[in-house]
Amino acid sequence: MTPQSHEITANQTMPRHEDLVDGRIVLWYFIAALTFMTVSMLAGLLMGLQLIRHNPLPAIELLSPGRWRMIHTNAIAYGFLANGFLGIMHWVVPRLTLHPVFDRRLSYLIFFAWQFVVLATAVGLMFGQAQGVEWGETPVWIDPLAQLGLLLVAINFGAPILQVKGPLYVTLWYYLAALVWTFLTYAMGNFVTEYFVCGSSAGAIGGLFIHDLVGLFVTPLGWGMLYYFVPILLQRPMWSHGLSLVGFWGLAFFYPLQGIHHFLYTPIPMFLQYGAVLSTIALEFVVITVIINFLGTLYGTGGRVVRNLPLRYFYTGIMFYFLTCLQCALQVTMTFQALIHFTDWVVGHAHMVMFGVFSLWQLGVMTYLVPRILKTEWYSETWCEWHFWASSGGLMVMAGDLILGGLFQGWSWAALHPWETSIQLSIPFWSVRLVAGLVMFSAQILFVVNFYMTWQKSRNLLPAINVVSPLAS
């Protein structure tokens, strides 16, 4: 059953697209997402300059490197990815369930509240109000508001999903689980470590939170999104719905424990470290089934992935997903972990996950949806192509550079060289990282300009952006 066939099953009572989907809120979320991505990448470039000892803003405490680094990571997780997913869910959930969101007014309230949370977090970080948990640095006075926002998101999207009669399409399995998991994960990282545990216990909880934010928030929303868009673009069902459910339940059972695999050789109890290793190995087999399922769906389509730009984004992201999981298989072994512990290998791994997989997937969906919402073609298809190649190519260079640099750092530390030696050998790798980051940043600026020009073009063609034919594909 494809997403389209799921909708067509209820053809007798098929509501109009414009009664289901609010195109305006989707666009607003995309604009907010791209704004925060620009801020995040600008902060990343400042960090890159700092690493090669060319800090452009010296002696300004509010803009010190430790603070813009946190703005870089928080803006990409909560500003870009979260906004992008919320926009995409406003398109996907009503079309799959044939029910609008719980309340459109609530959608706009959540939109403004979420932008306030992200902006207030950035301001709080600049004024040094960060908590000591990676991705959980959100100032304590914002945490209750963010938690309430996640509850409202769950109500707004959970209501139409729970109204579905009959079997749920796999996308809705992922979305429903993500609404629950994200609420619990955020509470774990921002309240448990702040008020209830300390010492190595807080370290263990922090390790789980960092990884679960990727695995139980970003991953289910990302894969759920792909299970919807890939069959539509290929105009065929998924190769195996049995494997689709294996992927979902494998994620549910094995992902929650594996976050500690980045904390091997720490004071965290060894039984937890071994548990993380075992759950990671189990998840590797699940990942293989998911990738086989998507490759099987692509098989025999005559190279459509080469000609169709959104599909190219999706399958490039799947390739990066496979590579990151291959990295995991290496880095969870105690022997290899001893070499790459706390090196740039892990930084390269993180960039490959957050940009190479989930950001590329979202950019692919934006490339697909923006012309349909604005009811006009992109201002420049050539710019779209350049955006893809500069984004994916720049990321490939950056990730490869950081992974290789991490190995050299590990060998330097293992040889007990002076700290300055590892800094000197890292400078060339950090220089390449900066150049690759500039290429990626330029690509996003080009995409934003293309987005703006397309919007301008649409204003001359159709004044209403909220009129799209049902089942447009």
Tab-separated table of C-alpha atoms in Angstrom:
chain	number	residue	atom	x	y	z
A	1	MET	CA	0.000	0.000	0.000
A	2	THR	CA	1.493	3.360	-1.026
A	3	PRO	CA	0.673	6.649	0.698
A	4	GLN	CA	-1.432	7.521	-2.344
A	5	SER	CA	-3.341	4.245	-2.316
A	6	HIS	CA	-3.934	4.725	1.400
A	7	GLU	CA	-5.601	8.022	0.564
A	8	ILE	CA	-7.473	6.631	-2.432
A	9	THR	CA	-8.920	3.797	-0.302
A	10	ALA	CA	-11.125	6.395	1.286
A	11	ASN	CA	-12.040	7.969	-2.022
A	12	GLN	CA	-15.744	7.977	-1.268
A	13	THR	CA	-15.255	10.647	1.361
A	14	MET	CA	-12.109	12.255	-0.051
A	15	PRO	CA	-11.856	15.786	1.302
A	16	ARG	CA	-10.292	18.514	-0.791
A	17	HIS	CA	-6.578	19.137	-0.372
A	18	GLU	CA	-7.117	22.755	0.635
A	19	ASP	CA	-9.458	21.598	3.416
A	20	LEU	CA	-6.740	19.331	4.772
A	21	VAL	CA	-3.453	21.153	4.280
A	22	ASP	CA	-2.597	24.721	5.196
A	23	GLY	CA	0.112	25.500	2.652
A	24	ARG	CA	0.902	28.818	4.285
A	25	ILE	CA	2.016	27.261	7.587
A	26	VAL	CA	4.178	24.744	5.689
A	27	LEU	CA	5.934	27.615	3.930
A	28	TRP	CA	6.354	29.559	7.165
A	29	TYR	CA	8.047	26.572	8.796
A	30	PHE	CA	10.354	26.177	5.784
A	31	ILE	CA	11.322	29.857	5.940
A	32	ALA	CA	12.016	29.613	9.680
A	33	ALA	CA	14.023	26.427	9.139
A	34	LEU	CA	16.206	27.986	6.443
A	35	THR	CA	16.718	31.111	8.576
A	36	PHE	CA	18.026	29.070	11.494
A	37	MET	CA	20.129	26.922	9.180
A	38	THR	CA	21.816	30.100	7.931
A	39	VAL	CA	22.467	31.211	11.528
A	40	SER	CA	23.764	27.775	12.477
A	41	MET	CA	26.133	27.539	9.518
A	42	LEU	CA	27.389	31.082	10.125
A	43	ALA	CA	28.219	30.054	13.707
A	44	GLY	CA	29.916	26.922	12.336
A	45	LEU	CA	32.082	29.033	10.045
A	46	LEU	CA	33.083	31.251	12.972
A	47	MET	CA	34.073	28.107	14.865
A	48	GLY	CA	36.045	26.913	11.856
A	49	LEU	CA	37.956	30.206	11.772
A	50	GLN	CA	38.624	29.959	15.505
A	51	LEU	CA	40.156	26.492	15.050
A	52	ILE	CA	42.731	27.814	12.599
A	53	ARG	CA	43.422	30.745	14.934
A	54	HIS	CA	41.641	33.440	12.923
A	55	ASN	CA	38.874	34.414	15.317
A	56	PRO	CA	37.143	37.379	13.638
A	57	LEU	CA	35.469	38.486	16.909
A	58	PRO	CA	38.159	38.453	19.576
A	59	ALA	CA	37.545	39.820	23.070
A	60	ILE	CA	33.740	39.879	22.665
A	61	GLU	CA	32.470	37.707	25.493
A	62	LEU	CA	28.901	37.410	24.187
A	63	LEU	CA	30.262	36.012	20.912
A	64	SER	CA	33.025	33.834	22.330
A	65	PRO	CA	33.676	30.507	20.539
A	66	GLY	CA	32.220	28.313	23.287
A	67	ARG	CA	28.907	30.139	22.991
A	68	TRP	CA	28.529	30.240	19.209
A	69	ARG	CA	29.436	26.539	19.102
A	70	MET	CA	26.331	25.819	21.204
A	71	ILE	CA	24.286	28.149	18.992
A	72	HIS	CA	25.574	26.144	15.989
A	73	THR	CA	24.374	22.792	17.381
A	74	ASN	CA	21.124	24.029	18.960
A	75	ALA	CA	20.083	26.036	15.893
A	76	ILE	CA	20.528	23.037	13.594
A	77	ALA	CA	18.636	20.618	15.877
A	78	TYR	CA	15.805	22.800	17.166
A	79	GLY	CA	15.842	25.590	14.588
A	80	PHE	CA	16.404	23.907	11.230
A	81	LEU	CA	15.467	20.243	11.641
A	82	ALA	CA	12.569	20.727	14.071
A	83	ASN	CA	11.003	23.527	12.011
A	84	GLY	CA	11.476	21.548	8.810
A	85	PHE	CA	9.853	18.433	10.267
A	86	LEU	CA	6.918	20.425	11.675
A	87	GLY	CA	6.302	21.997	8.258
A	88	ILE	CA	6.506	18.638	6.485
A	89	MET	CA	4.161	17.010	9.024
A	90	HIS	CA	1.569	19.707	8.287
A	91	TRP	CA	1.608	18.394	4.695
A	92	VAL	CA	1.943	14.648	5.298
A	93	VAL	CA	-0.268	13.899	8.313
A	94	PRO	CA	-3.523	15.443	6.987
A	95	ARG	CA	-3.041	13.818	3.561
A	96	LEU	CA	-2.380	10.374	5.055
A	97	THR	CA	-5.098	10.485	7.689
A	98	LEU	CA	-7.641	12.469	5.608
A	99	HIS	CA	-8.166	14.600	8.698
A	100	PRO	CA	-6.812	18.119	9.261
A	101	VAL	CA	-4.650	18.854	12.256
A	102	PHE	CA	-6.455	19.156	15.599
A	103	ASP	CA	-6.732	22.954	15.327
A	104	ARG	CA	-5.182	25.278	12.741
A	105	ARG	CA	-5.075	28.096	15.298
A	106	LEU	CA	-3.014	25.800	17.510
A	107	SER	CA	-0.634	25.274	14.567
A	108	TYR	CA	0.063	29.008	14.382
A	109	LEU	CA	0.397	29.264	18.179
A	110	ILE	CA	2.942	26.428	18.127
A	111	PHE	CA	4.787	28.081	15.231
A	112	PHE	CA	5.308	31.369	17.077
A	113	ALA	CA	5.986	29.643	20.414
A	114	TRP	CA	8.622	27.397	18.812
A	115	GLN	CA	10.427	30.338	17.194
A	116	PHE	CA	10.404	32.086	20.597
A	117	VAL	CA	11.920	28.979	22.239
A	118	VAL	CA	14.721	28.726	19.681
A	119	LEU	CA	15.486	32.471	19.708
A	120	ALA	CA	15.344	32.658	23.510
A	121	THR	CA	17.688	29.661	23.687
A	122	ALA	CA	20.192	31.450	21.444
A	123	VAL	CA	20.016	34.607	23.547
A	124	GLY	CA	20.326	32.586	26.764
A	125	LEU	CA	23.383	30.770	25.408
A	126	MET	CA	25.003	34.067	24.438
A	127	PHE	CA	24.512	35.321	28.001
A	128	GLY	CA	26.083	32.157	29.427
A	129	GLN	CA	22.963	30.493	30.835
A	130	ALA	CA	23.712	27.065	29.358
A	131	GLN	CA	23.129	23.781	31.165
A	132	GLY	CA	25.992	21.287	31.018
A	133	VAL	CA	24.432	18.719	28.674
A	134	GLU	CA	25.178	18.563	24.950
A	135	TRP	CA	22.005	19.617	23.048
A	136	GLY	CA	20.416	20.108	26.480
A	137	GLU	CA	22.083	23.486	27.050
A	138	THR	CA	18.692	25.177	26.815
A	139	PRO	CA	18.429	27.625	29.763
A	140	VAL	CA	16.379	26.177	32.623
A	141	TRP	CA	13.686	28.859	32.372
A	142	ILE	CA	12.936	27.835	28.761
A	143	ASP	CA	12.664	24.088	29.435
A	144	PRO	CA	9.064	24.125	30.783
A	145	LEU	CA	7.893	26.189	27.798
A	146	ALA	CA	9.628	23.845	25.345
A	147	GLN	CA	8.136	20.814	27.099
A	148	LEU	CA	4.659	22.370	26.894
A	149	GLY	CA	5.243	23.103	23.204
A	150	LEU	CA	6.095	19.431	22.556
A	151	LEU	CA	2.880	18.407	24.318
A	152	LEU	CA	0.848	20.739	22.089
A	153	VAL	CA	2.604	19.357	18.997
A	154	ALA	CA	1.664	15.821	20.100
A	155	ILE	CA	-1.978	16.870	20.546
A	156	ASN	CA	-2.159	18.706	17.216
A	157	PHE	CA	-0.771	15.821	15.136
A	158	GLY	CA	-1.802	12.928	17.387
A	159	ALA	CA	-5.508	13.754	17.075
A	160	PRO	CA	-5.798	13.156	13.291
A	161	ILE	CA	-3.581	10.058	13.492
A	162	LEU	CA	-5.739	8.512	16.216
A	163	GLN	CA	-8.871	9.168	14.132
A	164	VAL	CA	-7.668	6.829	11.384
A	165	LYS	CA	-9.784	3.706	11.062
A	166	GLY	CA	-8.038	0.546	9.948
A	167	PRO	CA	-4.303	-0.136	9.619
A	168	LEU	CA	-1.852	2.742	9.910
A	169	TYR	CA	0.611	3.346	7.080
A	170	VAL	CA	4.198	2.949	8.324
A	171	THR	CA	4.808	6.727	8.181
A	172	LEU	CA	2.135	7.212	10.832
A	173	TRP	CA	3.721	4.511	13.014
A	174	TYR	CA	6.957	6.501	12.980
A	175	TYR	CA	5.228	9.857	13.500
A	176	LEU	CA	3.077	8.656	16.394
A	177	ALA	CA	6.081	7.118	18.124
A	178	ALA	CA	8.189	10.242	17.523
A	179	LEU	CA	5.571	12.431	19.210
A	180	VAL	CA	5.822	10.302	22.365
A	181	TRP	CA	9.572	9.634	22.248
A	182	THR	CA	10.514	13.290	21.679
A	183	PHE	CA	8.420	14.434	24.643
A	184	LEU	CA	10.063	11.852	26.922
A	185	THR	CA	13.584	12.348	25.520
A	186	TYR	CA	13.497	16.115	26.024
A	187	ALA	CA	12.322	15.655	29.621
A	188	MET	CA	15.099	13.117	30.257
A	189	GLY	CA	17.881	15.380	29.037
A	190	ASN	CA	16.656	18.682	30.440
A	191	PHE	CA	15.022	17.799	33.766
A	192	VAL	CA	16.480	14.481	34.984
A	193	THR	CA	20.112	15.605	34.668
A	194	GLU	CA	19.334	19.045	36.103
A	195	TYR	CA	17.351	18.051	39.183
A	196	PHE	CA	17.485	14.310	39.914
A	197	VAL	CA	20.906	12.732	39.182
A	198	CYS	CA	24.558	13.755	39.330
A	199	GLY	CA	28.062	12.375	38.729
A	200	SER	CA	28.499	9.358	36.460
A	201	SER	CA	24.745	8.718	36.554
A	202	ALA	CA	24.167	12.149	35.015
A	203	GLY	CA	26.873	11.300	32.452
A	204	ALA	CA	25.036	8.104	31.512
A	205	ILE	CA	21.708	9.912	31.197
A	206	GLY	CA	23.401	12.677	29.182
A	207	GLY	CA	24.871	10.067	26.825
A	208	LEU	CA	21.467	8.510	26.306
A	209	PHE	CA	19.902	11.933	25.700
A	210	ILE	CA	22.439	13.046	23.091
A	211	HIS	CA	21.965	9.922	21.036
A	212	ASP	CA	18.241	9.519	21.646
A	213	LEU	CA	17.690	13.066	20.391
A	214	VAL	CA	18.985	11.768	17.056
A	215	GLY	CA	17.482	8.295	17.262
A	216	LEU	CA	14.090	8.950	18.819
A	217	PHE	CA	13.341	12.461	17.518
A	218	VAL	CA	15.136	13.038	14.216
A	219	THR	CA	15.356	9.433	12.969
A	220	PRO	CA	11.651	8.415	13.207
A	221	LEU	CA	10.520	11.738	11.711
A	222	GLY	CA	13.109	11.377	8.931
A	223	TRP	CA	12.338	7.774	8.017
A	224	GLY	CA	8.599	8.401	8.349
A	225	MET	CA	8.999	11.251	5.872
A	226	LEU	CA	10.875	9.029	3.405
A	227	TYR	CA	8.310	6.223	3.627
A	228	TYR	CA	5.763	8.808	2.437
A	229	PHE	CA	7.657	10.637	-0.315
A	230	VAL	CA	9.747	7.859	-1.924
A	231	PRO	CA	6.755	5.695	-3.028
A	232	ILE	CA	4.990	8.811	-4.362
A	233	LEU	CA	7.979	9.960	-6.411
A	234	LEU	CA	8.670	6.429	-7.696
A	235	GLN	CA	4.926	5.778	-8.199
A	236	ARG	CA	5.181	2.319	-6.685
A	237	PRO	CA	4.675	0.771	-3.229
A	238	MET	CA	7.492	-0.004	-0.848
A	239	TRP	CA	9.302	-3.211	-1.776
A	240	SER	CA	8.362	-4.925	1.509
A	241	HIS	CA	6.013	-3.672	4.195
A	242	GLY	CA	7.207	-6.521	6.411
A	243	LEU	CA	10.699	-4.992	6.342
A	244	SER	CA	9.152	-1.562	6.979
A	245	LEU	CA	7.772	-2.823	10.280
A	246	VAL	CA	11.019	-4.645	11.101
A	247	GLY	CA	12.735	-1.262	10.782
A	248	PHE	CA	10.229	0.453	13.045
A	249	TRP	CA	10.209	-2.140	15.821
A	250	GLY	CA	13.978	-2.610	15.603
A	251	LEU	CA	14.412	1.118	16.195
A	252	ALA	CA	11.975	0.993	19.106
A	253	PHE	CA	13.670	-1.947	20.845
A	254	PHE	CA	17.377	-1.385	20.210
A	255	TYR	CA	17.943	2.363	19.825
A	256	PRO	CA	17.135	3.654	23.344
A	257	LEU	CA	20.107	1.874	24.968
A	258	GLN	CA	22.879	2.539	22.487
A	259	GLY	CA	23.700	6.197	23.263
A	260	ILE	CA	26.360	5.235	25.769
A	261	HIS	CA	28.513	3.743	22.992
A	262	HIS	CA	30.104	7.208	22.676
A	263	PHE	CA	31.097	7.005	26.353
A	264	LEU	CA	33.158	3.818	26.389
A	265	TYR	CA	36.174	3.981	28.736
A	266	THR	CA	34.394	6.455	31.032
A	267	PRO	CA	33.351	5.953	34.716
A	268	ILE	CA	29.927	4.801	33.487
A	269	PRO	CA	29.377	1.156	34.705
A	270	MET	CA	30.742	-1.441	32.287
A	271	PHE	CA	27.450	-3.363	32.084
A	272	LEU	CA	25.883	-0.230	30.570
A	273	GLN	CA	28.788	0.163	28.147
A	274	TYR	CA	28.532	-3.486	27.031
A	275	GLY	CA	24.737	-3.077	26.752
A	276	ALA	CA	25.270	-0.120	24.439
A	277	VAL	CA	27.667	-2.168	22.293
A	278	LEU	CA	25.229	-5.081	21.996
A	279	SER	CA	22.215	-2.866	21.194
A	280	THR	CA	24.265	-1.032	18.549
A	281	ILE	CA	25.262	-4.311	16.887
A	282	ALA	CA	21.611	-5.434	16.896
A	283	LEU	CA	20.535	-2.126	15.362
A	284	GLU	CA	23.079	-2.530	12.553
A	285	PHE	CA	21.122	-5.558	11.295
A	286	VAL	CA	17.885	-3.563	11.462
A	287	VAL	CA	19.457	-0.712	9.467
A	288	ILE	CA	20.522	-3.175	6.764
A	289	THR	CA	16.914	-4.346	6.358
A	290	VAL	CA	15.703	-0.731	6.010
A	291	ILE	CA	18.305	0.102	3.370
A	292	ILE	CA	17.560	-3.132	1.468
A	293	ASN	CA	13.870	-2.175	1.503
A	294	PHE	CA	14.513	1.257	-0.043
A	295	LEU	CA	16.982	-0.131	-2.599
A	296	GLY	CA	14.450	-2.829	-3.490
A	297	THR	CA	11.810	-0.143	-4.003
A	298	LEU	CA	14.171	1.680	-6.361
A	299	TYR	CA	15.093	-1.455	-8.340
A	300	GLY	CA	13.923	-1.410	-11.965
A	301	THR	CA	12.900	2.242	-12.095
A	302	GLY	CA	15.257	3.042	-14.955
A	303	GLY	CA	17.631	5.366	-13.157
A	304	ARG	CA	14.898	7.757	-12.065
A	305	VAL	CA	16.972	8.623	-9.019
A	306	VAL	CA	19.524	10.248	-11.337
A	307	ARG	CA	16.984	12.429	-13.152
A	308	ASN	CA	14.688	13.297	-10.237
A	309	LEU	CA	16.345	15.810	-7.910
A	310	PRO	CA	14.292	15.159	-4.718
A	311	LEU	CA	14.884	11.396	-5.139
A	312	ARG	CA	18.588	12.108	-5.565
A	313	TYR	CA	18.547	13.960	-2.236
A	314	PHE	CA	16.770	11.044	-0.566
A	315	TYR	CA	19.074	8.301	-1.835
A	316	THR	CA	22.213	10.364	-1.266
A	317	GLY	CA	21.043	10.707	2.338
A	318	ILE	CA	20.466	6.949	2.508
A	319	MET	CA	24.045	6.421	1.301
A	320	PHE	CA	25.324	8.706	4.069
A	321	TYR	CA	23.084	6.851	6.544
A	322	PHE	CA	24.720	3.565	5.543
A	323	LEU	CA	28.178	5.105	5.973
A	324	THR	CA	27.361	6.477	9.422
A	325	CYS	CA	26.064	3.098	10.518
A	326	LEU	CA	29.216	1.480	9.135
A	327	GLN	CA	31.174	3.936	11.300
A	328	CYS	CA	29.105	2.894	14.308
A	329	ALA	CA	29.980	-0.750	13.705
A	330	LEU	CA	33.667	0.243	13.986
A	331	GLN	CA	33.527	2.762	16.809
A	332	VAL	CA	31.533	0.606	19.224
A	333	THR	CA	34.368	-1.920	19.388
A	334	MET	CA	36.505	-1.276	22.471
A	335	THR	CA	39.717	-1.479	20.416
A	336	PHE	CA	38.717	1.121	17.830
A	337	GLN	CA	37.024	3.349	20.414
A	338	ALA	CA	40.350	3.634	22.249
A	339	LEU	CA	41.801	5.243	19.114
A	340	ILE	CA	39.056	7.668	18.063
A	341	HIS	CA	37.763	8.668	21.510
A	342	PHE	CA	37.049	12.450	21.627
A	343	THR	CA	38.765	13.037	18.252
A	344	ASP	CA	37.399	14.785	15.154
A	345	TRP	CA	36.276	11.351	13.922
A	346	VAL	CA	33.194	11.811	16.115
A	347	VAL	CA	32.694	15.374	14.817
A	348	GLY	CA	32.773	14.068	11.235
A	349	HIS	CA	30.319	11.320	12.212
A	350	ALA	CA	27.926	13.890	13.702
A	351	HIS	CA	28.064	16.133	10.611
A	352	MET	CA	27.429	13.173	8.333
A	353	VAL	CA	24.324	12.243	10.358
A	354	MET	CA	22.789	15.682	10.878
A	355	PHE	CA	23.614	17.251	7.497
A	356	GLY	CA	24.400	14.313	5.213
A	357	VAL	CA	21.285	12.397	6.143
A	358	PHE	CA	18.495	14.392	7.723
A	359	SER	CA	19.278	17.868	6.354
A	360	LEU	CA	19.636	16.521	2.805
A	361	TRP	CA	16.342	14.664	3.176
A	362	GLN	CA	14.592	17.830	4.318
A	363	LEU	CA	16.153	19.903	1.540
A	364	GLY	CA	14.937	17.254	-0.914
A	365	VAL	CA	11.389	17.532	0.430
A	366	MET	CA	11.561	21.341	0.227
A	367	THR	CA	12.774	21.055	-3.361
A	368	TYR	CA	9.725	18.897	-4.076
A	369	LEU	CA	7.061	20.780	-2.109
A	370	VAL	CA	7.875	24.473	-2.611
A	371	PRO	CA	6.851	24.518	-6.315
A	372	ARG	CA	3.637	22.664	-5.449
A	373	ILE	CA	2.678	25.062	-2.692
A	374	LEU	CA	3.596	28.161	-4.705
A	375	LYS	CA	2.134	26.601	-7.876
A	376	THR	CA	5.069	27.544	-10.034
A	377	GLU	CA	8.375	25.978	-11.057
A	378	TRP	CA	11.600	26.928	-9.301
A	379	TYR	CA	13.012	30.271	-10.414
A	380	SER	CA	16.160	28.428	-11.469
A	381	GLU	CA	16.393	24.650	-11.857
A	382	THR	CA	20.121	25.112	-12.470
A	383	TRP	CA	20.516	26.707	-9.050
A	384	CYS	CA	18.687	23.716	-7.540
A	385	GLU	CA	21.247	21.419	-9.169
A	386	TRP	CA	24.127	23.543	-7.892
A	387	HIS	CA	22.570	23.493	-4.418
A	388	PHE	CA	22.499	19.688	-4.418
A	389	TRP	CA	26.035	19.159	-5.699
A	390	ALA	CA	27.621	21.824	-3.466
A	391	SER	CA	25.732	20.579	-0.390
A	392	SER	CA	26.423	16.870	-0.840
A	393	GLY	CA	29.916	17.330	-2.284
A	394	GLY	CA	30.948	19.807	0.424
A	395	LEU	CA	29.651	17.499	3.135
A	396	MET	CA	31.477	14.527	1.648
A	397	VAL	CA	34.763	16.454	1.709
A	398	MET	CA	34.146	17.784	5.247
A	399	ALA	CA	33.167	14.411	6.722
A	400	GLY	CA	36.029	12.560	5.032
A	401	ASP	CA	38.482	15.228	6.164
A	402	LEU	CA	37.311	15.131	9.801
A	403	ILE	CA	37.242	11.328	9.927
A	404	LEU	CA	40.795	11.109	8.574
A	405	GLY	CA	41.958	13.946	10.846
A	406	GLY	CA	40.433	12.124	13.829
A	407	LEU	CA	42.535	9.060	13.078
A	408	PHE	CA	45.735	11.123	12.990
A	409	GLN	CA	44.749	12.822	16.257
A	410	GLY	CA	44.144	9.422	17.863
A	411	TRP	CA	47.489	8.072	16.697
A	412	SER	CA	49.224	11.208	17.997
A	413	TRP	CA	47.626	10.865	21.422
A	414	ALA	CA	48.330	7.123	21.547
A	415	ALA	CA	52.005	7.858	20.856
A	416	LEU	CA	51.986	10.314	23.799
A	417	HIS	CA	53.126	13.194	21.617
A	418	PRO	CA	52.915	16.672	23.200
A	419	TRP	CA	49.457	18.254	22.895
A	420	GLU	CA	50.865	20.972	20.630
A	421	THR	CA	51.910	18.283	18.131
A	422	SER	CA	48.328	17.081	17.689
A	423	ILE	CA	47.224	20.713	17.215
A	424	GLN	CA	49.815	21.295	14.502
A	425	LEU	CA	48.895	18.147	12.607
A	426	SER	CA	45.196	19.099	12.867
A	427	ILE	CA	45.560	22.576	11.314
A	428	PRO	CA	45.568	21.318	7.671
A	429	PHE	CA	42.473	19.191	8.336
A	430	TRP	CA	40.697	22.123	9.992
A	431	SER	CA	41.610	24.325	7.006
A	432	VAL	CA	40.005	21.842	4.591
A	433	ARG	CA	36.997	21.653	6.898
A	434	LEU	CA	36.603	25.436	6.686
A	435	VAL	CA	36.746	25.452	2.875
A	436	ALA	CA	34.190	22.635	2.674
A	437	GLY	CA	31.969	24.514	5.123
A	438	LEU	CA	32.164	27.640	2.968
A	439	VAL	CA	31.015	25.631	-0.056
A	440	MET	CA	28.083	24.179	1.905
A	441	PHE	CA	27.149	27.601	3.303
A	442	SER	CA	27.245	29.166	-0.171
A	443	ALA	CA	24.938	26.420	-1.409
A	444	GLN	CA	22.359	27.194	1.280
A	445	ILE	CA	22.500	30.927	0.507
A	446	LEU	CA	21.887	30.080	-3.169
A	447	PHE	CA	18.904	27.922	-2.151
A	448	VAL	CA	17.457	30.730	0.006
A	449	VAL	CA	17.805	33.230	-2.856
A	450	ASN	CA	16.183	30.729	-5.241
A	451	PHE	CA	13.350	30.224	-2.735
A	452	TYR	CA	12.795	34.003	-2.506
A	453	MET	CA	12.871	34.507	-6.290
A	454	THR	CA	10.414	31.620	-6.739
A	455	TRP	CA	8.071	33.217	-4.217
A	456	GLN	CA	8.332	36.533	-6.076
A	457	LYS	CA	7.601	34.733	-9.327
A	458	SER	CA	4.532	33.048	-7.797
A	459	ARG	CA	3.108	36.394	-6.659
A	460	ASN	CA	2.858	37.473	-10.265
A	461	LEU	CA	1.091	34.252	-11.237
A	462	LEU	CA	-1.246	33.331	-8.409
A	463	PRO	CA	-2.060	35.472	-5.392
A	464	ALA	CA	-3.301	32.540	-3.338
A	465	ILE	CA	-0.690	30.030	-2.241
A	466	ASN	CA	-3.114	27.724	-0.558
A	467	VAL	CA	-4.691	26.217	-3.651
A	468	VAL	CA	-3.123	22.929	-4.667
A	469	SER	CA	-4.821	20.078	-6.476
A	470	PRO	CA	-5.517	16.980	-4.382
A	471	LEU	CA	-2.958	14.200	-4.631
A	472	ALA	CA	-0.551	16.401	-6.554
A	473	SER	CA	2.603	14.398	-7.024
